Each structure stands twice: as structure tokens, then as C-alpha cells.
PDB file of C-alpha atoms and ligand atoms in Angstrom:
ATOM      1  CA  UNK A   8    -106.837 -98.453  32.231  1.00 65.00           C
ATOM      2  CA  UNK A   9    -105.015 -98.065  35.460  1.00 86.00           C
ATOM      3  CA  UNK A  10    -105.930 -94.738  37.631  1.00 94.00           C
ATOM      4  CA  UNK A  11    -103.012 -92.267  37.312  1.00 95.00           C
ATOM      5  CA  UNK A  12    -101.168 -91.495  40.517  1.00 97.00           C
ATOM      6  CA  UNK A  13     -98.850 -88.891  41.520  1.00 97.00           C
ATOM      7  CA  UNK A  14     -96.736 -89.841  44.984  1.00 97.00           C
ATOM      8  CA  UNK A  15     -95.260 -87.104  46.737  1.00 97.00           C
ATOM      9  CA  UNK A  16     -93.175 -88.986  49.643  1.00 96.00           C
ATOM     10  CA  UNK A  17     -90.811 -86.795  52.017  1.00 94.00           C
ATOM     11  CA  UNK A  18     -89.818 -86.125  55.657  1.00 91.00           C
ATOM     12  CA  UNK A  19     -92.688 -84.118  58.210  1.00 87.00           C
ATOM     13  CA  UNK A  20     -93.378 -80.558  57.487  1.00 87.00           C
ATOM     14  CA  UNK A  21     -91.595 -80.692  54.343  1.00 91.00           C
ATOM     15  CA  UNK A  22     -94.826 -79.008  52.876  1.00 91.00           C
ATOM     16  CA  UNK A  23     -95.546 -82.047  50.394  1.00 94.00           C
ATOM     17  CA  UNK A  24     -99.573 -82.316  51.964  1.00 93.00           C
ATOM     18  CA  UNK A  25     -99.879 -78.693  51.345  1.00 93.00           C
ATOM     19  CA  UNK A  26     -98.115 -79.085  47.893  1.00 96.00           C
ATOM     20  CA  UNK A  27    -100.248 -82.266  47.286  1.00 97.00           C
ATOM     21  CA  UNK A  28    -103.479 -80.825  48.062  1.00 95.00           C
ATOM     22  CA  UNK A  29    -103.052 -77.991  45.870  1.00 97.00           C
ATOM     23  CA  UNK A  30    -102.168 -80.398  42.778  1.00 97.00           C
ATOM     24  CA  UNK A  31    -105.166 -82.684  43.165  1.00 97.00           C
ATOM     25  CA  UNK A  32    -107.225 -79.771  43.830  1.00 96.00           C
ATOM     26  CA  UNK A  33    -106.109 -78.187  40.405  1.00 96.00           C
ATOM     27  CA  UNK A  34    -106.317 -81.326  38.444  1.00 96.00           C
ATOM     28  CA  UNK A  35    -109.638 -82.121  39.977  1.00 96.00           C
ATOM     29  CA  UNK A  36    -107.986 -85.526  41.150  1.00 96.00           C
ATOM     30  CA  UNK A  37    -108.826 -87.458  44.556  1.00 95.00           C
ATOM     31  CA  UNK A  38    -105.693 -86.477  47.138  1.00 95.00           C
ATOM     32  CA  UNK A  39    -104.547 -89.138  49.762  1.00 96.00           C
ATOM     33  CA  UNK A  40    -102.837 -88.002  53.111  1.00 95.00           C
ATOM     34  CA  UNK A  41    -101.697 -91.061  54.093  1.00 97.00           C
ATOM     35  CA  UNK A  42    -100.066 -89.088  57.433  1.00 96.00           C
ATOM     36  CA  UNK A  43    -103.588 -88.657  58.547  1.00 96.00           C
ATOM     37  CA  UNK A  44    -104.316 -92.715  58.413  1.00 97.00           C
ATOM     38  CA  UNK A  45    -101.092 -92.901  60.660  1.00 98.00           C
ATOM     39  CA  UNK A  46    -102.212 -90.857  63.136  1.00 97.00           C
ATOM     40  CA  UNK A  47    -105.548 -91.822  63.220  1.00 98.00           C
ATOM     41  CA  UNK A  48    -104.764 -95.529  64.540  1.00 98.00           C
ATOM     42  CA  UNK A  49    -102.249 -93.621  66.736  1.00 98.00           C
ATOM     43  CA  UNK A  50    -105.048 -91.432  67.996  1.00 98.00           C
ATOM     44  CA  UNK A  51    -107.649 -94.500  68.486  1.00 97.00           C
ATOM     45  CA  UNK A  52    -105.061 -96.259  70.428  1.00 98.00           C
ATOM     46  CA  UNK A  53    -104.538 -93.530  72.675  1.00 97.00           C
ATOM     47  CA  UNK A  54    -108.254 -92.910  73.595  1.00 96.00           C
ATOM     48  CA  UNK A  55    -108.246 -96.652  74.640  1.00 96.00           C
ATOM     49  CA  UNK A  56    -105.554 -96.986  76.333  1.00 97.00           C
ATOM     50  CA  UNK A  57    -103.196 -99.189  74.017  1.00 97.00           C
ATOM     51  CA  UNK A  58    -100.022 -99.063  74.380  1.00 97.00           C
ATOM     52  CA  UNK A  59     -98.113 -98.052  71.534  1.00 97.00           C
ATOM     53  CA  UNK A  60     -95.943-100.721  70.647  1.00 96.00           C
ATOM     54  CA  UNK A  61     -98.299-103.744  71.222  1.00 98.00           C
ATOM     55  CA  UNK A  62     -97.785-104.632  67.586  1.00 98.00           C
ATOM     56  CA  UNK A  63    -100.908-106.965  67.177  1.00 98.00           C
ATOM     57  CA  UNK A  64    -103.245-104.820  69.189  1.00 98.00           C
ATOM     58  CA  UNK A  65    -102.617-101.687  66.843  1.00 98.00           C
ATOM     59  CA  UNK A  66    -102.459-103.145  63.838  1.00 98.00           C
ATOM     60  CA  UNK A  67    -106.217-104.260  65.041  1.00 98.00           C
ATOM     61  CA  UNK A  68    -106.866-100.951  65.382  1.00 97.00           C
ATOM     62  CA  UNK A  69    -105.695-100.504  62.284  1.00 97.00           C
ATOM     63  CA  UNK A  70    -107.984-102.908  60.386  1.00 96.00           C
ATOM     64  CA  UNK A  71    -111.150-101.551  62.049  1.00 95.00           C
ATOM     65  CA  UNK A  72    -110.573 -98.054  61.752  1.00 95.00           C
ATOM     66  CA  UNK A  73    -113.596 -96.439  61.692  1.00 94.00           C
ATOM     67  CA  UNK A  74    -112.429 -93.029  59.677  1.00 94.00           C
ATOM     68  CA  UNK A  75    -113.694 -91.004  57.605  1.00 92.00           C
ATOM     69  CA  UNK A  76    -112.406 -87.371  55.438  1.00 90.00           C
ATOM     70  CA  UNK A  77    -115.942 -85.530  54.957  1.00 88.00           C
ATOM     71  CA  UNK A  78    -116.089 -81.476  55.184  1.00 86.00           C
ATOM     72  CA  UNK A  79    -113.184 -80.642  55.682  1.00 87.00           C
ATOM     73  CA  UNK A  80    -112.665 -82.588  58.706  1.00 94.00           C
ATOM     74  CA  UNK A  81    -111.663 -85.923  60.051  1.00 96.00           C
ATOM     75  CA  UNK A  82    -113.589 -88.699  62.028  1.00 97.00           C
ATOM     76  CA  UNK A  83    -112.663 -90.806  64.030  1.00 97.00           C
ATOM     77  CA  UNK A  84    -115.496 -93.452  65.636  1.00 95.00           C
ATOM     78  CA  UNK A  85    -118.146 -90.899  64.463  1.00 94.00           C
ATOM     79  CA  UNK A  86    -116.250 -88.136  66.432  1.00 96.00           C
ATOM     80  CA  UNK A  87    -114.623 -84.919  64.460  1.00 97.00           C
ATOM     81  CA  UNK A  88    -110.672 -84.702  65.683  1.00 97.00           C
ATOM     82  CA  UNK A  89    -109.351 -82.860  63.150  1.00 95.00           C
ATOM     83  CA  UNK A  90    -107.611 -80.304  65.628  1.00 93.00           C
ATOM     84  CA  UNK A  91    -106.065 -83.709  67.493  1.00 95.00           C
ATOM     85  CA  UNK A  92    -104.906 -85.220  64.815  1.00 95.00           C
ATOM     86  CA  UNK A  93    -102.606 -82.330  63.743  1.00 90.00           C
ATOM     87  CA  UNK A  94    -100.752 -81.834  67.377  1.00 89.00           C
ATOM     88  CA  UNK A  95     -97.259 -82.579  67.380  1.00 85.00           C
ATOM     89  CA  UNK A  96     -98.183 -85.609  70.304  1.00 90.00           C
ATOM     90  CA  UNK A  97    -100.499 -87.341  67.869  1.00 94.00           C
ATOM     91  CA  UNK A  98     -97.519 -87.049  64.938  1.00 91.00           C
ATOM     92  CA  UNK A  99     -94.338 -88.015  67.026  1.00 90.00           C
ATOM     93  CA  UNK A 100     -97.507 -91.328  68.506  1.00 95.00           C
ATOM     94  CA  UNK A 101     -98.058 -92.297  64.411  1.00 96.00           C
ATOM     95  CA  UNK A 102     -94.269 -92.035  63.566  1.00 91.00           C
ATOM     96  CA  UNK A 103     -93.571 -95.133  66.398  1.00 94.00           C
ATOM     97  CA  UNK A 104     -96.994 -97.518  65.357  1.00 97.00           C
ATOM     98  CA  UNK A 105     -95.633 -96.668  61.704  1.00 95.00           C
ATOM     99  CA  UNK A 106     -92.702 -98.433  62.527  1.00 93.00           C
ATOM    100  CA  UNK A 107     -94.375-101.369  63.208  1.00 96.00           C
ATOM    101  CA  UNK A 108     -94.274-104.100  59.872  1.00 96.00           C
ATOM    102  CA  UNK A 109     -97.957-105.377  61.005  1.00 98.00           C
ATOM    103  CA  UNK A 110     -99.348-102.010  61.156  1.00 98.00           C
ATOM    104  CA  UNK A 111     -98.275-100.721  57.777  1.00 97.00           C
ATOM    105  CA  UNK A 112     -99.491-104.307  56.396  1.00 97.00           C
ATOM    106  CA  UNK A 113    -103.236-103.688  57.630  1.00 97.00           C
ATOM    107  CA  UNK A 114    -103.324-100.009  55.997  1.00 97.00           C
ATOM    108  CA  UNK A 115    -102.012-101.197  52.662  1.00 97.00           C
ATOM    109  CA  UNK A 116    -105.297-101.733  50.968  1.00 95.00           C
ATOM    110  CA  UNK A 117    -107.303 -98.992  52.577  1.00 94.00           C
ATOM    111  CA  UNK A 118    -104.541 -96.594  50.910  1.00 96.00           C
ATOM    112  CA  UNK A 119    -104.862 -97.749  47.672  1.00 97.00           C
ATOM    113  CA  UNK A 120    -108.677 -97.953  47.523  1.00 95.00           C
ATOM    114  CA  UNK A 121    -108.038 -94.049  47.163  1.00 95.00           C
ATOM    115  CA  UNK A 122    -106.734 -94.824  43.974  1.00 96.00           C
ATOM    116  CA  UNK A 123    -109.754 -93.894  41.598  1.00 96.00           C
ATOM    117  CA  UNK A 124    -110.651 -91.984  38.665  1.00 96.00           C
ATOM    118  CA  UNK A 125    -109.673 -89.607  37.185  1.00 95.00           C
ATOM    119  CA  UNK A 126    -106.345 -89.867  39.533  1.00 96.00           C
ATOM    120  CA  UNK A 127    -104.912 -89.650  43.038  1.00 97.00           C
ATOM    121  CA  UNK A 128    -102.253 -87.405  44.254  1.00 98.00           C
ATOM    122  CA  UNK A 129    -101.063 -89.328  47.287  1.00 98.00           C
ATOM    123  CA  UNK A 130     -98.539 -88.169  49.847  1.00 97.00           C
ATOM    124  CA  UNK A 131     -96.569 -89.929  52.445  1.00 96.00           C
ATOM    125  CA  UNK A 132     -93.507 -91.853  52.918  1.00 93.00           C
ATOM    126  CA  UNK A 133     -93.890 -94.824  51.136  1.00 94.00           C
ATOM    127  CA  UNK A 134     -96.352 -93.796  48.471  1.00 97.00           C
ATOM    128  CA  UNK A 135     -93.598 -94.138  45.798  1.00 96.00           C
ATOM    129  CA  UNK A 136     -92.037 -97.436  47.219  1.00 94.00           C
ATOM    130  CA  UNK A 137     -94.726 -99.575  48.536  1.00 95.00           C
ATOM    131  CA  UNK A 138     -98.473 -98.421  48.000  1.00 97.00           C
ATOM    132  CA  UNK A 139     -98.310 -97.033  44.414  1.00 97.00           C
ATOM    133  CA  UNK A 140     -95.125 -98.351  42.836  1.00 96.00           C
ATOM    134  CA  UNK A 141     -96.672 -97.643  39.442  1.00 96.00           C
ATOM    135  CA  UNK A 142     -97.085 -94.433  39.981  1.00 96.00           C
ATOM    136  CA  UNK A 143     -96.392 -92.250  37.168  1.00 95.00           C
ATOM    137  CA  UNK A 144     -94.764 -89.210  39.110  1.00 97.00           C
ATOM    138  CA  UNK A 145     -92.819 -89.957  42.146  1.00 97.00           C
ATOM    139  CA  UNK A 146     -91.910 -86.441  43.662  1.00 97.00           C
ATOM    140  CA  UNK A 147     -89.521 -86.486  47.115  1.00 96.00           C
ATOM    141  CA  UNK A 148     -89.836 -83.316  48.683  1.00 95.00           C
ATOM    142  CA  UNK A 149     -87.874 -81.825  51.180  1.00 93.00           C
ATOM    143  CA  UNK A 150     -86.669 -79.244  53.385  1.00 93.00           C
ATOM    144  CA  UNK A 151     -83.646 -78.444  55.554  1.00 92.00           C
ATOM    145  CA  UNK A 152     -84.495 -79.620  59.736  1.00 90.00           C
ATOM    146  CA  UNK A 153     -84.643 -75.799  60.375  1.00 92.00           C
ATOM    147  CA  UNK A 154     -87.139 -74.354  58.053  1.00 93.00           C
ATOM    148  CA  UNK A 155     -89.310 -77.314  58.758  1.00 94.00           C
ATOM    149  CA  UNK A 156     -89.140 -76.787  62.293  1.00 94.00           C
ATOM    150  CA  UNK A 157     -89.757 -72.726  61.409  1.00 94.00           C
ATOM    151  CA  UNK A 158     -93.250 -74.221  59.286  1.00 91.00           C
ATOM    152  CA  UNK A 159     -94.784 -76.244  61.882  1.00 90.00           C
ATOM    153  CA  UNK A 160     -94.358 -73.731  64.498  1.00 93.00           C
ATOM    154  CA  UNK A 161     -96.172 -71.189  62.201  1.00 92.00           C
ATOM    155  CA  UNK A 162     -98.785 -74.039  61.696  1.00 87.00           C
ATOM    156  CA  UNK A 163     -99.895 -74.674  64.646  1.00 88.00           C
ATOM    157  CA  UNK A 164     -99.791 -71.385  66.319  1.00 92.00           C
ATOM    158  CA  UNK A 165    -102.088 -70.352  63.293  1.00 92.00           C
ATOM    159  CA  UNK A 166    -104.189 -73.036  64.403  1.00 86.00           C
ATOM    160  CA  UNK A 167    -104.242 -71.829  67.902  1.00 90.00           C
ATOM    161  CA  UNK A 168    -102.237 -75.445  69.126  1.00 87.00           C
ATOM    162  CA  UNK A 169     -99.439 -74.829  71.587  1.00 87.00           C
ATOM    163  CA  UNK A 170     -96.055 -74.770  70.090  1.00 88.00           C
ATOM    164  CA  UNK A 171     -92.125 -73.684  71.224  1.00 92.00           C
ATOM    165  CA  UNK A 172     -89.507 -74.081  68.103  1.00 94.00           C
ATOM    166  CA  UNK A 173     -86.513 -75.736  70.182  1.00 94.00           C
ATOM    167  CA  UNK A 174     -88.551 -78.652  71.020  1.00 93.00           C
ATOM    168  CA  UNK A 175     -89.993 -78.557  67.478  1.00 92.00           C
ATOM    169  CA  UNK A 176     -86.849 -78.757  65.976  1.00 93.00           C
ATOM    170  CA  UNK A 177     -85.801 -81.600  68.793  1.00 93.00           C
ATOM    171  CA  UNK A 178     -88.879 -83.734  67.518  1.00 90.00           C
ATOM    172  CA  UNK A 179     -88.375 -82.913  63.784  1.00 91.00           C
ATOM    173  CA  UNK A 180     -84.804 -84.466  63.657  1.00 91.00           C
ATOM    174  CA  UNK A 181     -86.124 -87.412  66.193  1.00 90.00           C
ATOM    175  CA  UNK A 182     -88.496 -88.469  64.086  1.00 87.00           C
ATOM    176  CA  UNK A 183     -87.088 -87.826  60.690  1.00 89.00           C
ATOM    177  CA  UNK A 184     -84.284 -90.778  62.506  1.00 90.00           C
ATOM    178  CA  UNK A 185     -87.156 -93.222  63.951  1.00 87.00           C
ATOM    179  CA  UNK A 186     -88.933 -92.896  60.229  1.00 86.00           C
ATOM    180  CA  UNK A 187     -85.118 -93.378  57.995  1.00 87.00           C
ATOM    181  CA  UNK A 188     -83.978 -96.064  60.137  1.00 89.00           C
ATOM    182  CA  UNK A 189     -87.329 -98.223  60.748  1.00 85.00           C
ATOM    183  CA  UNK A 190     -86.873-101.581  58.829  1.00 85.00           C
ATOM    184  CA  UNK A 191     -90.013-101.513  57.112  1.00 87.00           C
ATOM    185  CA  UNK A 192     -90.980 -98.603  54.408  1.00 81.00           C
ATOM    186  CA  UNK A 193     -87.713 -96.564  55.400  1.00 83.00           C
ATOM    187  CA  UNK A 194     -88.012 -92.366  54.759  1.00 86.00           C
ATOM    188  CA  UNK A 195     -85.913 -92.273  51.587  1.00 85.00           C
ATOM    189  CA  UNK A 196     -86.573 -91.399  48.347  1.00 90.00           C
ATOM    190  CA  UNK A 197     -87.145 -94.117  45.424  1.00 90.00           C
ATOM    191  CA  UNK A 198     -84.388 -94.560  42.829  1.00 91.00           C
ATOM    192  CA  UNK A 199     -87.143 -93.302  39.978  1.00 94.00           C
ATOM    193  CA  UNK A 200     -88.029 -90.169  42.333  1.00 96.00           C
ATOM    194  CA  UNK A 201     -87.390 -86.470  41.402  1.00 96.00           C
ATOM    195  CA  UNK A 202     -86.314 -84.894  44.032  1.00 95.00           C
ATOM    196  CA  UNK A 203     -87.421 -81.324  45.336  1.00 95.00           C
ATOM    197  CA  UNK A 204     -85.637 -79.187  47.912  1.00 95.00           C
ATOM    198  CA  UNK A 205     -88.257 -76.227  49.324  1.00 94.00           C
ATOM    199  CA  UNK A 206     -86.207 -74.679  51.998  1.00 93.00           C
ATOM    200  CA  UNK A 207     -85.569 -71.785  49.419  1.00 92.00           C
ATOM    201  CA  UNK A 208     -88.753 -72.476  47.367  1.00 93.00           C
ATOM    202  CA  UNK A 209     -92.288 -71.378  47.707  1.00 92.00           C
ATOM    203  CA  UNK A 210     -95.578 -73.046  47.924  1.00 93.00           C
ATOM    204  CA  UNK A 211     -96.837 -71.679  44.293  1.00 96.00           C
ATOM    205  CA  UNK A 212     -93.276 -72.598  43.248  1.00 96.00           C
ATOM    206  CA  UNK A 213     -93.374 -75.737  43.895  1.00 96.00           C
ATOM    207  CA  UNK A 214     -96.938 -76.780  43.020  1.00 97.00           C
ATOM    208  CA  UNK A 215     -95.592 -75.587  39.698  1.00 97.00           C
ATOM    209  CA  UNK A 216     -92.535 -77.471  39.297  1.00 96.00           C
ATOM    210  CA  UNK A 217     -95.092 -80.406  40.013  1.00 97.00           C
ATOM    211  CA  UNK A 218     -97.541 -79.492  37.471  1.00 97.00           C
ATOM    212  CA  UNK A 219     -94.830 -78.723  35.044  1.00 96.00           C
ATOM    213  CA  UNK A 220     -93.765 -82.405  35.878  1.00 96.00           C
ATOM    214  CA  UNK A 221     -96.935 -83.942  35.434  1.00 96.00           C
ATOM    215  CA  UNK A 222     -97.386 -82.273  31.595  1.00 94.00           C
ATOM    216  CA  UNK A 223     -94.399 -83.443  30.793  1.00 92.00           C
ATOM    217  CA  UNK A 224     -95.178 -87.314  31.817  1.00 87.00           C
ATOM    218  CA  UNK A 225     -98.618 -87.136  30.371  1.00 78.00           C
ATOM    219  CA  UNK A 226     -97.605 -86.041  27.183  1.00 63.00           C
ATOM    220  CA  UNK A 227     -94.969 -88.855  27.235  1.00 54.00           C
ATOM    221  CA  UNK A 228     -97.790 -91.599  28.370  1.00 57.00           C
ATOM    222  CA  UNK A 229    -100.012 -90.499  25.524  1.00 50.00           C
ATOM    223  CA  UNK A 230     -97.291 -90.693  22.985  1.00 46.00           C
ATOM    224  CA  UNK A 231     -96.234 -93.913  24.155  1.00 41.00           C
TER     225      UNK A 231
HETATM  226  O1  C5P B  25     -96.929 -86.812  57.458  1.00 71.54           O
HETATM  227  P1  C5P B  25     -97.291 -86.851  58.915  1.00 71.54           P
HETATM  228  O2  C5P B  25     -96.400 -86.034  59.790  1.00 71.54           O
HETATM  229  O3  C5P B  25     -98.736 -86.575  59.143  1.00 71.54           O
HETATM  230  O4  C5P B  25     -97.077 -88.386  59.335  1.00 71.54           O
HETATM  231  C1  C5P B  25     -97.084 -88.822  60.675  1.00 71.54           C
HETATM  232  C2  C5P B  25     -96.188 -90.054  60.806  1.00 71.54           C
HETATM  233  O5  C5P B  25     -96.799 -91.149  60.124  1.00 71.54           O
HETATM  234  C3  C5P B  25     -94.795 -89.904  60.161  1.00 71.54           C
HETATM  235  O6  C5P B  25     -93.810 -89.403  61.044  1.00 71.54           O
HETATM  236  C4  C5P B  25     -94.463 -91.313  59.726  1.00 71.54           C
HETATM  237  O7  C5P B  25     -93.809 -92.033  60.734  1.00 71.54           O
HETATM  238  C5  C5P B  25     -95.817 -91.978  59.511  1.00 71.54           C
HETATM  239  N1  C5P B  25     -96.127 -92.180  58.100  1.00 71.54           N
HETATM  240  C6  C5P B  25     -95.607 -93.296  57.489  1.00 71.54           C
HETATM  241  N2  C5P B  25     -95.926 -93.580  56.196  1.00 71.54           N
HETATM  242  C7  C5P B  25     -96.716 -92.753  55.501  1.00 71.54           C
HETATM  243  C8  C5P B  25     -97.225 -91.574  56.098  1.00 71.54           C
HETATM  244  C9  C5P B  25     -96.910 -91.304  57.416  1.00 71.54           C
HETATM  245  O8  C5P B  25     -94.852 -94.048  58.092  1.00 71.54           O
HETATM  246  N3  C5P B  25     -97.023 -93.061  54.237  1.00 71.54           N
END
């Protein structure tokens, strides 16, 4: 039987990989953050030196990453850069090699070996429309430009990373464009998504409406 998968796609610091971890946690299920693959290959090609858009050379990158998710923290080339990986520098590097079509074709299949018993709860930007299509739950979640800015300031201050909320919100809405507009995998939610607004909402609220979701679609699959 195919491994159940939840996708919760939607723009940056809409709170769908805090939202996501919490449901995988709870249902005991496996929980990809595909933003963290992104930025990984972003991060490797910074340390060496390659330059962003060389389309081939990334998507290299990509297909060797040596990566791993043990702990509680991320490697990278058997180095721990969890704390790198979440500055704004590393996100705004992973939203321009995520543009490129070669790149997201040499990720594919690393994202959906995370798809294994008993289920996945996957979250991204494409995991409704491209890596898990069959998906049972597709969930877009979103936020207003402002209250996302307001959540990744509070973020990273409370992880001690430098921060200032007018350049925040400046990035937010520049990448939320590069992401909606790229040709390949555009930011936007699938036609069979439901779709979740969480300026107003929060965290507990919303990991509910999810698991409320889910009980509802399982009880449907079984019947079925
Ligand atoms: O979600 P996060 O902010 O960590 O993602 C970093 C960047 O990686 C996003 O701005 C987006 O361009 C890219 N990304 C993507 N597809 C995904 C996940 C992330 O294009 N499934």
C-alpha cells in the first residue's frame, strides 16, 4: 500500500514547518522540510565558491549532497550548520538555485525517499504539485507579508541571528515574487489544496484544523 502523505506547501514564514512538525510529531509520522534541502545546496555552493546561477554546477551540488537530519541538527559535508542554514542570506541564496529547472530535477528523488511508513508530513512549495501529487491532504498555508515578516524577526532574534523587520519585510515580498513567478514549481496552491490563512490563527489552532483534516480523509480512505 502506498505511504500516506500530508503536503503542507505555502509562502516563507507562513509557519507551515512549525505546523508540519507538530503533525508528524503527533501522528508519529516521518516530517520532510524540503526548505532545508534548498538551502543546503545553496549553502554548499556558497562555501565553494559557486556562483549561484551556474545551473549545471548546482544542480551537481545538488546530486552529491552530502546531508544529513540527525539530533536535532543538520549536516552538511560532516559539518553541523544548523544555525547557517536558518539565516535570512542562506533562504533569500535557496529561493534563486530553486528557480533553477535542473536543480529541482536532481532533488526530486531524494524528497520522496522520505516517503516511508507509517507516513510523511512534507512541507514546501511544491510538495502538493510535483513531489507527492498523491498525497492525500494537500494543506496551503499562509499568512499576510506583514505578520510573516513580524514571525521571522521573532525567530531569529530568539535564535540570537541578527535581524531588522523593514528589510525582513523587503525580502519576504522579494522572494514570495522570485518563488510565484519562477517557471518551474511556481508558489501557488494546487487546485485539490485546502487552503489555510494564519495571520489571525494560532499555532495549536492550526495544527488542529490539520488534524481535524486528516480524520476526516482517513475515515473516508478506509471507507472507500
Ligand atoms: O521554506 P524555506 O524558506 O526554508 O525555503 C527556502 C527557499 O527554498 C524558498 O524561498 C523557495 O524558493 C525554495 N523552496 C522551493 N521548493 C520547496 C521548498 C523550498 O523552491 N519545496
Amino acid at each position: 500500500m502506498a505511504v500516506p502523505v500530508i503536503a503542507i506547501d505555502g509562502p516563507t514564514a507562513s509557519g507551515k514547518g512549525t505546523v508540519a512538525g507538530i503533525v508528524a510529531e503527533k501522528l508519529g509520522w516521518h516530517y520532510l522540510d524540503s526548505g532545508a534541502i534548498y538551502r543546503l545546496v545553496a549553502l554548499s555552493a556558497l562555501k565553494r565558491g559557486v556562483v549561484l546561477t551556474d545551473e549545471p554546477a548546482v544542480a551537481a551540488l545538488g546530486s552529491q549532497l552530502d546531508a544529513a537530519f540527525r539530533g536535532g541538527k543538520v549536516w552538511l559535508d560532516g559539518e553541523d550548520v544548523s544555525t547557517e542554514l536558518r539565516r535570512e542570506e542562506t533562504g533569500n541564496a535557496a529561493s534563486k538555485v530553486a528557480a533553477l529547472p535542473a536543480v529541482r530535477a536532481a532533488l526530486l528523488a531524494r524528497q520522496q525517499a522520505f516517503g516511508e511508513a507509517p507516513g510523511l508530513v512534507a512541507d514546501g512549495r511544491d510538495m502538493g504539485s510535483v513531489v507527492f501529487p498523491e498525497a492525500f491532504l494537500k494543506i496551503f498555508l499562509t499568512a499576510s507579508a506583514e505578520s510573516r515578516a513580524q514571525r521571522r524577526y521573532k525567530q531569529l532574534i530568539e535564535k540570537g541571528l541578527p535581524a531588522n523587520i523593514d528589510n525582513l519585510r523587503h525580502d519576504i515580498q522579494e522572494r514570495d515574487a522570485r518563488d510565484a513567478s519562477r517557471a518551474v514549481a511556481p508558489l501557488k496552491p494546487c487546485a485539490d489544496a485546502v487552503v489555510l490563512d494564519t495571520t489571525l490563527l494560532s499555532i495549536d489552532s492550526a495544527v488542529q484544523f490539520v488534524l481535524d483534516l486528516v480524520a476526516k480523509r482517513r475515515v473516508g480512505t478506509l471507507k472507500n
